[in-house]
Coordinates of C-alpha atoms in Angstrom, one line a residue:
P1 CA -103.5 67.2 -182.0
E2 CA -106.5 68.9 -183.5
S3 CA -104.4 71.6 -185.1
A4 CA -102.0 69.3 -186.9
E5 CA -101.9 69.5 -190.7
Y6 CA -102.0 66.4 -192.8
V7 CA -101.3 65.9 -196.5
E8 CA -101.6 62.9 -198.7
L9 CA -98.3 61.9 -200.3
T10 CA -97.4 59.4 -202.9
V11 CA -95.0 56.6 -202.2
D12 CA -92.4 58.5 -204.2
E13 CA -92.8 61.6 -202.1
I14 CA -92.6 59.6 -198.8
I15 CA -89.5 57.7 -200.0
N16 CA -87.7 60.3 -202.0
G17 CA -89.1 63.5 -200.6
S18 CA -91.1 66.4 -202.0
D19 CA -90.1 70.1 -202.5
T20 CA -93.7 71.0 -202.8
Y21 CA -94.6 69.7 -199.4
R22 CA -91.2 70.3 -197.9
V23 CA -90.8 66.6 -197.0
T24 CA -87.3 65.3 -196.7
G25 CA -88.0 61.7 -197.6
I26 CA -87.0 58.6 -195.8
L27 CA -84.1 57.8 -198.2
N28 CA -82.6 61.2 -197.8
I29 CA -82.6 60.8 -194.1
I30 CA -80.9 57.3 -194.5
F31 CA -78.3 58.7 -196.9
N32 CA -77.4 61.5 -194.5
Y33 CA -77.1 58.9 -191.7
L34 CA -74.9 56.7 -193.8
H35 CA -72.7 59.7 -194.4
T36 CA -72.1 60.0 -190.6
M37 CA -71.2 56.3 -190.1
R38 CA -67.8 54.9 -190.5
L39 CA -68.5 52.1 -192.8
E40 CA -66.0 50.2 -194.9
Y41 CA -66.1 51.5 -198.5
D42 CA -67.4 48.3 -200.0
V43 CA -70.2 48.0 -197.4
E44 CA -71.3 51.6 -197.9
Q45 CA -71.3 51.2 -201.7
A46 CA -73.4 48.0 -201.4
L47 CA -75.9 49.8 -199.2
R48 CA -76.1 52.7 -201.5
R49 CA -76.8 50.5 -204.5
Q50 CA -79.7 48.8 -202.7
L51 CA -81.1 52.2 -201.6
M52 CA -80.8 53.6 -205.1
L53 CA -82.8 50.6 -206.3
I54 CA -85.5 51.5 -203.8
K55 CA -85.3 55.1 -204.8
K56 CA -85.8 54.3 -208.5
R57 CA -88.6 51.8 -207.9
A58 CA -90.5 54.4 -205.7
S59 CA -90.1 57.0 -208.4
G60 CA -91.3 54.7 -211.1
K61 CA -88.0 54.8 -213.0
L62 CA -87.7 51.1 -212.5
C63 CA -90.7 48.7 -212.5
T64 CA -91.5 46.6 -209.5
L65 CA -91.2 42.8 -209.6
A66 CA -95.0 42.6 -209.7
S67 CA -95.4 44.9 -212.7
W68 CA -92.5 43.1 -214.5
M69 CA -94.1 39.7 -213.9
R70 CA -97.5 41.0 -215.1
N71 CA -96.0 42.5 -218.3
Y72 CA -94.1 39.2 -218.9
V73 CA -97.2 37.1 -218.7
Q74 CA -99.4 39.5 -220.7
S75 CA -96.8 39.6 -223.5
H76 CA -96.1 35.9 -223.6
P77 CA -97.3 34.3 -226.9
D78 CA -99.0 31.4 -225.0
Y79 CA -101.1 33.7 -222.8
A80 CA -104.7 34.1 -224.2
Q81 CA -105.5 37.3 -222.3
D82 CA -108.2 35.3 -220.4
S83 CA -106.7 35.5 -216.8
V84 CA -105.7 31.8 -217.1
V85 CA -101.9 31.5 -216.9
P86 CA -100.9 28.3 -218.7
Q87 CA -98.2 26.0 -217.3
S88 CA -95.9 26.9 -220.2
V89 CA -96.1 30.6 -219.3
N90 CA -95.4 29.8 -215.6
Y91 CA -92.4 27.7 -216.6
D92 CA -91.0 30.4 -218.9
L93 CA -91.5 33.1 -216.3
L94 CA -89.7 31.1 -213.6
R95 CA -86.9 30.1 -216.0
T96 CA -86.4 33.8 -217.0
M97 CA -86.4 35.0 -213.4
N98 CA -83.8 32.4 -212.6
D99 CA -81.7 33.4 -215.6
I100 CA -81.9 37.1 -214.5
E101 CA -80.9 36.1 -211.0
E102 CA -77.9 34.1 -212.3
G103 CA -76.9 36.9 -214.6
R104 CA -77.6 35.1 -217.9
V105 CA -80.4 37.5 -218.9
A106 CA -80.3 41.3 -218.4
A107 CA -83.4 43.0 -217.1
P108 CA -82.5 46.8 -217.0
E109 CA -86.2 47.7 -216.6
L110 CA -86.2 45.7 -213.4
L111 CA -82.7 46.1 -212.0
G112 CA -81.5 49.3 -213.6

């Protein structure tokens, strides 16, 4: 309608809510819904861990995969800061990502 009010929100405000604009936030709605479901404890905890990861990424407390990869490449000693990513950097990036996935390398800035 013509009389509706609109406000520009950040991803954080959409996902986590905003007191300023009295926005509940998508995750708060989901958390409230999970509370009403009769899930097994381990299933609910697994969902909550995943939702908390989304919450922290949206708020900027954890970096996204894209920003983590960009930081990795830019800080690699073989990268010449010329927008050309050498094969050695690609290899090291994929190896490190695999090691993170398999639990051999910790990445708290990425996974919390």
